[in-house]
PDB file of C-alpha atoms in Angstrom:
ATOM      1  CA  UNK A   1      -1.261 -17.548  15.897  1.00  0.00           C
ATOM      2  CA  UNK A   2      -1.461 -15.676  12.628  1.00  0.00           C
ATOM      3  CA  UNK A   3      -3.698 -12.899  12.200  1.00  0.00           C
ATOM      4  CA  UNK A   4      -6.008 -14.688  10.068  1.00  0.00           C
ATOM      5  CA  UNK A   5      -6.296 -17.466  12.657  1.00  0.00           C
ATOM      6  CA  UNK A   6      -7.054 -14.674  14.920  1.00  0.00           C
ATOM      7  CA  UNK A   7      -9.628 -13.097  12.760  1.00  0.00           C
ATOM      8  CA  UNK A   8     -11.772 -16.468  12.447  1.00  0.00           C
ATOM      9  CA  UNK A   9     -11.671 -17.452  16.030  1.00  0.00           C
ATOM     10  CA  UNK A  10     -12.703 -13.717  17.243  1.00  0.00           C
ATOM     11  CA  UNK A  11     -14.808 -12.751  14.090  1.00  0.00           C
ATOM     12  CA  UNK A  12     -12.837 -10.074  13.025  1.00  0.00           C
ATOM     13  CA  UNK A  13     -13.352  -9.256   9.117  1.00  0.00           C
ATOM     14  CA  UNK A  14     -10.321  -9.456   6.862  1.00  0.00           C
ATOM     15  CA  UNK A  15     -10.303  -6.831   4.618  1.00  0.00           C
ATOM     16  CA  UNK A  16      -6.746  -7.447   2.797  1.00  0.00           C
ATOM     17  CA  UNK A  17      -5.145 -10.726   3.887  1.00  0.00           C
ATOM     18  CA  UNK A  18      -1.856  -9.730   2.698  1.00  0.00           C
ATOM     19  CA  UNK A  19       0.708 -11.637   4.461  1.00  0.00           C
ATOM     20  CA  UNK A  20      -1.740 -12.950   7.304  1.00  0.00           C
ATOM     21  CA  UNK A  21      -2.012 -16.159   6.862  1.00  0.00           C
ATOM     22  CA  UNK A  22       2.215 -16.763   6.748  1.00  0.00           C
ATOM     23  CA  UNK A  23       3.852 -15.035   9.704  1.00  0.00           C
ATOM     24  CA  UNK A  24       2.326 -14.882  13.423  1.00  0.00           C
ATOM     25  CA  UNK A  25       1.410 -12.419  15.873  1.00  0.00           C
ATOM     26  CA  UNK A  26       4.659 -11.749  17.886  1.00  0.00           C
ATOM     27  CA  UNK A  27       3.313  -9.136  20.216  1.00  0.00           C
ATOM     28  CA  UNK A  28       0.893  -6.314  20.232  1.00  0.00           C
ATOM     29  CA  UNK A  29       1.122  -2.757  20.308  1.00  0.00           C
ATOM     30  CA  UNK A  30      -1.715   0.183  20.655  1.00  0.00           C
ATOM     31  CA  UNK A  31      -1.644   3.886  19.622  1.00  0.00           C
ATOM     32  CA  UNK A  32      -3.087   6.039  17.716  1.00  0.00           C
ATOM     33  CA  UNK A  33      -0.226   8.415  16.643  1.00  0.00           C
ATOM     34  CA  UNK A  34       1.409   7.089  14.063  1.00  0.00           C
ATOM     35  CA  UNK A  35       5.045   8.658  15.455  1.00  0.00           C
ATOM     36  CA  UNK A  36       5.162   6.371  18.669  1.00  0.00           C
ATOM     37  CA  UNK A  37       4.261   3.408  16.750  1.00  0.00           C
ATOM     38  CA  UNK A  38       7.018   4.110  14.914  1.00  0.00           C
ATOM     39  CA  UNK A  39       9.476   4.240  17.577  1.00  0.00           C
ATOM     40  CA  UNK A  40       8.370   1.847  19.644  1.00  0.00           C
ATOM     41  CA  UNK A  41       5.817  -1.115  18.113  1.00  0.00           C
ATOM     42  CA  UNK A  42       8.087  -4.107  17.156  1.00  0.00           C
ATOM     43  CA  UNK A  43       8.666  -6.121  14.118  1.00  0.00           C
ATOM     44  CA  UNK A  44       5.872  -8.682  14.174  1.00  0.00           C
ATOM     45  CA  UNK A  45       3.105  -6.657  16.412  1.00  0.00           C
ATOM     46  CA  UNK A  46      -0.267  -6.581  16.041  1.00  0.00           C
ATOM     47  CA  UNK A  47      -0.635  -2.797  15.597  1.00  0.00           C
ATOM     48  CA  UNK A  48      -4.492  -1.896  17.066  1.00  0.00           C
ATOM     49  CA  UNK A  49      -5.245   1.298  16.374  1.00  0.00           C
ATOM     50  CA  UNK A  50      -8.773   3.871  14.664  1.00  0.00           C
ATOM     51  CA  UNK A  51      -6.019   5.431  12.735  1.00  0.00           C
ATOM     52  CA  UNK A  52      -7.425   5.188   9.668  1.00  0.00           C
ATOM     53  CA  UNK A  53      -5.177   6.512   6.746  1.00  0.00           C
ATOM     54  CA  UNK A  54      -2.863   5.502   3.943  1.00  0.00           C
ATOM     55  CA  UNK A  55       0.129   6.280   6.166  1.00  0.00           C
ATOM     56  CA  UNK A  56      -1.346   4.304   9.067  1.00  0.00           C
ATOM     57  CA  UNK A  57      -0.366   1.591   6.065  1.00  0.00           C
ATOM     58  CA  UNK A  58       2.782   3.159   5.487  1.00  0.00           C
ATOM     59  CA  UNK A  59       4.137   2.979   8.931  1.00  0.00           C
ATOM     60  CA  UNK A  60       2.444  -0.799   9.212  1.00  0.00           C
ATOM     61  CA  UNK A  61       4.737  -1.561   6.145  1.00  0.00           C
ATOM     62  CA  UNK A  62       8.270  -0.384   7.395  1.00  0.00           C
ATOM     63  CA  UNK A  63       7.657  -0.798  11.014  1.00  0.00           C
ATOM     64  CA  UNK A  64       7.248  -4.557   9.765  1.00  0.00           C
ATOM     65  CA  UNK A  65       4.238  -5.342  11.962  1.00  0.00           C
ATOM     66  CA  UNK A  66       2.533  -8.498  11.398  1.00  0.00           C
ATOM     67  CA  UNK A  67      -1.151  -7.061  11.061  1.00  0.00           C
ATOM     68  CA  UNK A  68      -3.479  -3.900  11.339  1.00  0.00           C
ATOM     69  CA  UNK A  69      -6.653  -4.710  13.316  1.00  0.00           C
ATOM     70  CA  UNK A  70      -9.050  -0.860  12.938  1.00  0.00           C
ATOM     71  CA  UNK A  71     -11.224  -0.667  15.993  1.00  0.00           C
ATOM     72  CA  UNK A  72     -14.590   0.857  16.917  1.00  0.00           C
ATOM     73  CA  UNK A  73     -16.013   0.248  13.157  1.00  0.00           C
ATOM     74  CA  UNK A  74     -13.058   2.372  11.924  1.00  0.00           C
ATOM     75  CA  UNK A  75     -12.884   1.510   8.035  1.00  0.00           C
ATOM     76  CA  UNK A  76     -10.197   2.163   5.538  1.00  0.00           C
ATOM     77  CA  UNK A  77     -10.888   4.254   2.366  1.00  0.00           C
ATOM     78  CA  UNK A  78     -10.620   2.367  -1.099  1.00  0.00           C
ATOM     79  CA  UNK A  79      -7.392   3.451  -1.593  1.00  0.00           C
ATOM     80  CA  UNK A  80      -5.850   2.711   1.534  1.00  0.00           C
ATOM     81  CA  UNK A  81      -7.130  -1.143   1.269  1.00  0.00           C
ATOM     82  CA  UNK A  82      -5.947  -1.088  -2.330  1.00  0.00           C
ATOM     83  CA  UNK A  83      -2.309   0.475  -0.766  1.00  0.00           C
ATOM     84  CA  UNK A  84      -2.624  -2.446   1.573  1.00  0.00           C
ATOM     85  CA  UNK A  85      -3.208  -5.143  -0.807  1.00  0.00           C
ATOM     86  CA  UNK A  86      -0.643  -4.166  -3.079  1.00  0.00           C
ATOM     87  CA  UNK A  87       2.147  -3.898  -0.131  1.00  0.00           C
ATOM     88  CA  UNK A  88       0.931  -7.180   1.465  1.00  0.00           C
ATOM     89  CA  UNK A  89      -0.322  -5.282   4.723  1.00  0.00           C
ATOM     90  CA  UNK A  90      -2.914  -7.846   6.680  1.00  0.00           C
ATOM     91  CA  UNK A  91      -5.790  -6.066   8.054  1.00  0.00           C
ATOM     92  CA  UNK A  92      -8.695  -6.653  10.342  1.00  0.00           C
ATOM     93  CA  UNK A  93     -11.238  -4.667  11.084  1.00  0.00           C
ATOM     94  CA  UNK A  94     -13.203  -5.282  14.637  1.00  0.00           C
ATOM     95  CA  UNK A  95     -16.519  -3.658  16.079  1.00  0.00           C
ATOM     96  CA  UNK A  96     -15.059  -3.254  19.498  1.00  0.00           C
ATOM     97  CA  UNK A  97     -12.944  -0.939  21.401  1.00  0.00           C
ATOM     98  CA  UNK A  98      -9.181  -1.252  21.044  1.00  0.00           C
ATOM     99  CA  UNK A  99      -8.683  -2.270  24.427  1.00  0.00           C
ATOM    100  CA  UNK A 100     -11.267  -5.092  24.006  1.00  0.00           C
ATOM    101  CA  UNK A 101      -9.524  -6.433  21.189  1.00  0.00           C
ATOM    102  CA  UNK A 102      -6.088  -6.171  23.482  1.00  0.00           C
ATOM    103  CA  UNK A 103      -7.090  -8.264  26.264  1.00  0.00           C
ATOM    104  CA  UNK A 104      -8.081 -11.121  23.027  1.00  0.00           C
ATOM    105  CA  UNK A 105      -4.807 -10.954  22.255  1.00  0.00           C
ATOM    106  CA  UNK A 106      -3.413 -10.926  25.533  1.00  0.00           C
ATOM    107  CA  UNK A 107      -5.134 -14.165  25.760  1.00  0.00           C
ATOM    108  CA  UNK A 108      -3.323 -15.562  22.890  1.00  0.00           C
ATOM    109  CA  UNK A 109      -0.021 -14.626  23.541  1.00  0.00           C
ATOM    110  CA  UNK A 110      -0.343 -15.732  26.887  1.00  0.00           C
ATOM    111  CA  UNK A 111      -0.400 -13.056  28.504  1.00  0.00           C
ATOM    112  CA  UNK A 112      -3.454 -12.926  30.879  1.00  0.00           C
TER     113      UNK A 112
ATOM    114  CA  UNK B   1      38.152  -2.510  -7.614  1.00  0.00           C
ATOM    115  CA  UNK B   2      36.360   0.935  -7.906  1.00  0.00           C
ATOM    116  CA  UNK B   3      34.119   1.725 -10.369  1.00  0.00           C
ATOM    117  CA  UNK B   4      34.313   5.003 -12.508  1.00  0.00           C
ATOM    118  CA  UNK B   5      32.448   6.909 -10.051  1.00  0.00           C
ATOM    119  CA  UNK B   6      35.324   6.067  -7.578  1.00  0.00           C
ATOM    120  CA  UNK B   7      33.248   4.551  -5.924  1.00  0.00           C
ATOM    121  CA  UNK B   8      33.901   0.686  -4.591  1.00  0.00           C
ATOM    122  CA  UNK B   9      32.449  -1.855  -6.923  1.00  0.00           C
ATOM    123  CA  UNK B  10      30.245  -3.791  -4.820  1.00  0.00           C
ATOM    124  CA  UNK B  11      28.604  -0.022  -3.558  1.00  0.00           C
ATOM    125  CA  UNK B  12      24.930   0.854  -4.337  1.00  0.00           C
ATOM    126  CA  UNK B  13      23.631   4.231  -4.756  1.00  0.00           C
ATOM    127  CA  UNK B  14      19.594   5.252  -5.348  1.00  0.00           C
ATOM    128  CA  UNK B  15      18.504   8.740  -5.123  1.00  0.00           C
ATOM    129  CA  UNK B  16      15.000  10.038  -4.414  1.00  0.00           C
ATOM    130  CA  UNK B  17      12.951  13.231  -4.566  1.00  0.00           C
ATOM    131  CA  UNK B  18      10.359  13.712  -1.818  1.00  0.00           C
ATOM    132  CA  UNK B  19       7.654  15.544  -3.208  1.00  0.00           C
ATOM    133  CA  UNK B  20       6.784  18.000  -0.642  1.00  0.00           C
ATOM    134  CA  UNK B  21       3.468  18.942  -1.912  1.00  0.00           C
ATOM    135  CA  UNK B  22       1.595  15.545  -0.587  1.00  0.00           C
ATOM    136  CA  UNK B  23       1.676  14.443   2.638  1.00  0.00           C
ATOM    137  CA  UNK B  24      -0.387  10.856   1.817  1.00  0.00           C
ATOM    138  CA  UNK B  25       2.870   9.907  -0.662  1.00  0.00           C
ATOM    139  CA  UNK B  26       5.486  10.398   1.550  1.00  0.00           C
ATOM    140  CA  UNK B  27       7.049   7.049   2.203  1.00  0.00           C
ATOM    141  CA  UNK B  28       7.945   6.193  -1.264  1.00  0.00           C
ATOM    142  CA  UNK B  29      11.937   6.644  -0.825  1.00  0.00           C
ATOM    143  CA  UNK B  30      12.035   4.180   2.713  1.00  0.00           C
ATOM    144  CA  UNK B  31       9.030   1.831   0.686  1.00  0.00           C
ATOM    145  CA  UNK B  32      11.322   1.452  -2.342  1.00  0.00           C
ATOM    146  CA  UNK B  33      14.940   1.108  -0.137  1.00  0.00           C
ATOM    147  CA  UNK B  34      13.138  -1.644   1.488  1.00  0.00           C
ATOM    148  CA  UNK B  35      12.328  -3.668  -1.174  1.00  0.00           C
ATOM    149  CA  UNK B  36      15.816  -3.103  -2.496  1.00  0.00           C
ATOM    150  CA  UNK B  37      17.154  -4.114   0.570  1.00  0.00           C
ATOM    151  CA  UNK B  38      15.008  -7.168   0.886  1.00  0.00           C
ATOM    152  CA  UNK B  39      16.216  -8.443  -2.137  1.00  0.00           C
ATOM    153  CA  UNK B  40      19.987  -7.489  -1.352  1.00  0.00           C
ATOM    154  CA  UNK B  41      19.407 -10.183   1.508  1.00  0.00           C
ATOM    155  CA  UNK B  42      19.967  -7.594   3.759  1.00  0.00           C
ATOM    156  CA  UNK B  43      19.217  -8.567   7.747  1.00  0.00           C
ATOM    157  CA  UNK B  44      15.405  -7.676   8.513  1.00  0.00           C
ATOM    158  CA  UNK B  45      16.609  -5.633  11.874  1.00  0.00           C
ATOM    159  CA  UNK B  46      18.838  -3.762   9.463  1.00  0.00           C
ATOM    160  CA  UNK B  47      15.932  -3.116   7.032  1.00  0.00           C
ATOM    161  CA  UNK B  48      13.883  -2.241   9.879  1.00  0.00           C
ATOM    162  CA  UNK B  49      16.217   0.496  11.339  1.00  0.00           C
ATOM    163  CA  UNK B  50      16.947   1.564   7.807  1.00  0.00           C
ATOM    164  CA  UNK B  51      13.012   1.864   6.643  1.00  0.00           C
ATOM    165  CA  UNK B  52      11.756   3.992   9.568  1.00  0.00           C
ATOM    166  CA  UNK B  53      14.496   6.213  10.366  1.00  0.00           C
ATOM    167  CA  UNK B  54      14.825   6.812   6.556  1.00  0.00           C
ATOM    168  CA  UNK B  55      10.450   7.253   6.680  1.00  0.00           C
ATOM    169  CA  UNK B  56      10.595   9.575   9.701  1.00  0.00           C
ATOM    170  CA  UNK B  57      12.823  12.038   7.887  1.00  0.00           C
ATOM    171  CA  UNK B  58      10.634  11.717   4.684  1.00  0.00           C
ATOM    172  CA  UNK B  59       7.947  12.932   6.675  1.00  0.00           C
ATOM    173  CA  UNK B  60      10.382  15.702   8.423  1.00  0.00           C
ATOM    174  CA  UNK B  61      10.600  16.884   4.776  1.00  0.00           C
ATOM    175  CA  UNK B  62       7.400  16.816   3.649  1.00  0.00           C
ATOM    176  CA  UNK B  63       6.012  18.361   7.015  1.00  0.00           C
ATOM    177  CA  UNK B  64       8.751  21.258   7.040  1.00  0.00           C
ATOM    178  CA  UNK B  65      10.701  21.505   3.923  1.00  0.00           C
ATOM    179  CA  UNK B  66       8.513  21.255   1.090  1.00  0.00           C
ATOM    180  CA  UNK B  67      10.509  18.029   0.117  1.00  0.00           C
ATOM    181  CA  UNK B  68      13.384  17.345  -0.713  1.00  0.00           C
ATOM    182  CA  UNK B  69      16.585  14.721  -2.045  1.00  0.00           C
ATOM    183  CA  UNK B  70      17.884  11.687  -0.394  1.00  0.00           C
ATOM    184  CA  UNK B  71      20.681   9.517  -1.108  1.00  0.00           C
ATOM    185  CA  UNK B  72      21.118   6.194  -0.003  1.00  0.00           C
ATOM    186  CA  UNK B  73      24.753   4.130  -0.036  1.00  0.00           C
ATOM    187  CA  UNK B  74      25.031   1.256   0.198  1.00  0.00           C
ATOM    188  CA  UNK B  75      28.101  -1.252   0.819  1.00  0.00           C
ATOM    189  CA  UNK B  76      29.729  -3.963   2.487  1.00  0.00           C
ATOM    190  CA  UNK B  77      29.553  -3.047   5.932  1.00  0.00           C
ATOM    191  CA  UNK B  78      27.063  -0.073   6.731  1.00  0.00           C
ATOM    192  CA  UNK B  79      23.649   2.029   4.724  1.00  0.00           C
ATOM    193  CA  UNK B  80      24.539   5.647   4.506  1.00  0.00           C
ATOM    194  CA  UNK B  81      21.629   7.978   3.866  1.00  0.00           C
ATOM    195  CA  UNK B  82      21.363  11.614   3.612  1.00  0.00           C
ATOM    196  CA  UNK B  83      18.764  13.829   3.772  1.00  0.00           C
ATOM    197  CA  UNK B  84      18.995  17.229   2.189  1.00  0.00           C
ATOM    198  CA  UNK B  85      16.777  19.950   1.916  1.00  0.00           C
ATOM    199  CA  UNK B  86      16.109  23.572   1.320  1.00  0.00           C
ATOM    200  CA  UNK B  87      13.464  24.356   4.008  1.00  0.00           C
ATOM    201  CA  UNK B  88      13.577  26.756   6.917  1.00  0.00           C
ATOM    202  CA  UNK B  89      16.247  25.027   9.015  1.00  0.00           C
ATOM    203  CA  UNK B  90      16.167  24.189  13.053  1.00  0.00           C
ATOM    204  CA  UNK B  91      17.169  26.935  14.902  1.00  0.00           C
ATOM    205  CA  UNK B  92      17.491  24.746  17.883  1.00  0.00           C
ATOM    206  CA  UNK B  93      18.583  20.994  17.143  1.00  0.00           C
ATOM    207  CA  UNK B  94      19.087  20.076  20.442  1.00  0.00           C
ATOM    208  CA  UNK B  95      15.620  21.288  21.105  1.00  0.00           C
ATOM    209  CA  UNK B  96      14.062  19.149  18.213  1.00  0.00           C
ATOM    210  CA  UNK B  97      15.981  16.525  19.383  1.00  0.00           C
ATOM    211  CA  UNK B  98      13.456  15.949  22.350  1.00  0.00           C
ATOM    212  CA  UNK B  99      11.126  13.535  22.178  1.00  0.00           C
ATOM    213  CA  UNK B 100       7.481  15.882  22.105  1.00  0.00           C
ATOM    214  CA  UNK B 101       8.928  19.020  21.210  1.00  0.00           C
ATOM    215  CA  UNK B 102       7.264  19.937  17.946  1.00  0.00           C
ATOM    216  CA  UNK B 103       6.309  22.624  15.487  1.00  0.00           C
ATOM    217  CA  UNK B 104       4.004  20.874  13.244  1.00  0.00           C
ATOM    218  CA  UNK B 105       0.752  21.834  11.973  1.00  0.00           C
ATOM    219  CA  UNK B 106      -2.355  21.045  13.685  1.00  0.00           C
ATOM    220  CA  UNK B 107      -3.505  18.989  10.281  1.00  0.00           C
ATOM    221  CA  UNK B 108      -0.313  16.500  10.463  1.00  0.00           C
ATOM    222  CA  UNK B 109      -1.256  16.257  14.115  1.00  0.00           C
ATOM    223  CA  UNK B 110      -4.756  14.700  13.415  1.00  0.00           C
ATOM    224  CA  UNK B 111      -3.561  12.422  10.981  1.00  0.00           C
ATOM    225  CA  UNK B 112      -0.889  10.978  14.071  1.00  0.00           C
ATOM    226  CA  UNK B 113       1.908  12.429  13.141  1.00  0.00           C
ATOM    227  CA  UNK B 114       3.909  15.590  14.419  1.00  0.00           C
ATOM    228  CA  UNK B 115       4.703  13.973  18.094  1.00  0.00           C
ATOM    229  CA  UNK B 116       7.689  15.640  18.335  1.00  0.00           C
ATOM    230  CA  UNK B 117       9.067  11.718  17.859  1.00  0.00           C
ATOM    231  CA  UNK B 118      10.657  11.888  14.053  1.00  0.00           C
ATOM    232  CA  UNK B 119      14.484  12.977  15.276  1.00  0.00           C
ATOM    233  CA  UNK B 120      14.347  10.944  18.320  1.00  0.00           C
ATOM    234  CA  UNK B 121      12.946   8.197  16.266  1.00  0.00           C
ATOM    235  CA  UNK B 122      15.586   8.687  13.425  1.00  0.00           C
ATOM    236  CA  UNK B 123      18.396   8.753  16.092  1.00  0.00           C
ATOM    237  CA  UNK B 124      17.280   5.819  18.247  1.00  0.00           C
ATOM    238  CA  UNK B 125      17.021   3.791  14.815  1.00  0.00           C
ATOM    239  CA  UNK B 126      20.422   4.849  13.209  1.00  0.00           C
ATOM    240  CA  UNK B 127      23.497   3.638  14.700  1.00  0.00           C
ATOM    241  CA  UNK B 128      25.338   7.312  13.649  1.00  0.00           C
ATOM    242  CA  UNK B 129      23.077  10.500  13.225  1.00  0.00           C
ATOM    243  CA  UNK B 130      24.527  14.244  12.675  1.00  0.00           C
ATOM    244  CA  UNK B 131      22.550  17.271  11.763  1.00  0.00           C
ATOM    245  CA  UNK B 132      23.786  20.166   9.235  1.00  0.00           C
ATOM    246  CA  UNK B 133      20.807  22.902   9.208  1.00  0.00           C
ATOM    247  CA  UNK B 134      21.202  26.583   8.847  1.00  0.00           C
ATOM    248  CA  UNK B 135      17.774  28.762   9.875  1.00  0.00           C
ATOM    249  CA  UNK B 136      16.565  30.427   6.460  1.00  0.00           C
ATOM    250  CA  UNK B 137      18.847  27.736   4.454  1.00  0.00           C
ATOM    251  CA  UNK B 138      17.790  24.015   4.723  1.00  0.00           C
ATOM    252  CA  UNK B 139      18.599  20.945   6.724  1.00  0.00           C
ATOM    253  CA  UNK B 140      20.873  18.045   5.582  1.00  0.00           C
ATOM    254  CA  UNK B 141      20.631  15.101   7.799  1.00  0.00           C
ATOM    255  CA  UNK B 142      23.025  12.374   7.600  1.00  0.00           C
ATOM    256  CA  UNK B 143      22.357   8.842   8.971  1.00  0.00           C
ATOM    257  CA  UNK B 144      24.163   6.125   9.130  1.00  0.00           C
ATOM    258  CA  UNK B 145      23.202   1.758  10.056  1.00  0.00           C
ATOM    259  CA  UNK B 146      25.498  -0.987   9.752  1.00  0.00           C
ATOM    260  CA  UNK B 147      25.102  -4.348   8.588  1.00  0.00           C
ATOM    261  CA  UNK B 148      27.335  -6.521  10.733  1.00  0.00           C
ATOM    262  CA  UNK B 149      28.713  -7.487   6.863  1.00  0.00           C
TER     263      UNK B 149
END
């Protein structure tokens, strides 16, 4: 499922669609600090986080993750979304709790 | 063939200065070797290992160093970068070399970095790592990922 898929069928709002709608959701991975995500999410996650900064972006972009989804009615500044847009980073932004948002896609990877 | 550098013909070399002063722009160097390597055709696991072990020690700089100058090879077989700064040094390396040992700031801390993960990152995405760094002197890191090619 692509992230934009995802975003219609769970209601998720797309604030920069960047690559979203061309790759899929391989896997998922959720932290906050930025450092383990780096280490350990893998190419093609969807990174859930309420880290909300440009190098949240930055770390999305080389860890090669397939989207951002910003929990708990986290937004991004202007200049992080523009940062996004410009580097093709998908991101969602959801109302609920990251671990909410897990166990959706748990569901569509199959995993639960 | 070699080119007048002495270096092999089909060799790349880009250099970058991390600006030490901003914390928000560090990334540039890995940003900019991955599109380079993207359109090199370069594997996307390669790019991957390349782009955060490369990002991690941008941030090393910028968090410790004040910034400072990378290098980045590349040729045939393997991506060489290096790292060099002026900053304090590591007194310890095998120290910083475990994962959650840290002496960052508080403020790099709430903005999720400053783990204690960027040399255990770096090393665990390079295939070769080695440290230089003299306390009072600077650091110069050199990393090293091959291509299969």
């Amino acid at each position: 499922m692509t992230p934009i898929a995802f975003a219609e069928k769970y209601g998720l709002k797309v604030v920069s669609q960047g690559a979203g709608d061309c790759r899929d959701i391989g896997g998922a991975y959720c932290s906050d600090l930025l450092s383990l995500v780096m280490g350990r999410a893998k190419a093609d996650d969807a990174l859930v986080t309420v880290m909300a900064n440009i190098n949240t972006i930055a770390v999305a972009v080389l860890a090669d993750v397939s989207c951002v989804i910003l929990c708990e009615d986290i937004h991004f500044d202007e200049n992080c979304v523009k940062k996004a847009q410009d580097q093709e980073v998908c991101v969602l932004e959801s109302s609920e709790p990251s671990f909410q948002v897990a166990i959706k896609l748990a569901r569509e990877l199959g995993l639960c | 063939m070699v080119s007048e550098e002495g270096l092999p013909i089909s060799t790349l070399k880009w250099t970058y200065e991390v600006d030490g002063s901003d914390f928000t722009r560090a990334g540039e160097a890995s940003s900019n070797v991955k599109k380079n390597l993207r359109k090199l055709g370069v594997s996307p696991e390669v790019i991957r290992k390349v782009s955060i072990a490369l990002y991690e020690g941008e941030i090393n700089m910028v968090i410790h160093a004040d910034g400072g100058h990378i290098d980045v090879e590349v040729s045939p077989d393997k991506i060489t970068m290096v790292l060099a700064d002026t900053g304090k040094g590591i007194a310890d390396i095998d120290k910083a070399m475990q994962e959650g040992w840290s002496t960052a700031p508080d403020e790099v801390r709430s903005l999720g970095f400053g783990a204690g993960m960027g040399l255990p990152n770096m090393k665990k995405y390079s295939d070769e790592m080695r440290i230089e760094s003299t306390v009072g002197v600077g650091t110069t890191v050199y990393m090293t990922v091959y291509t299969g090619g």
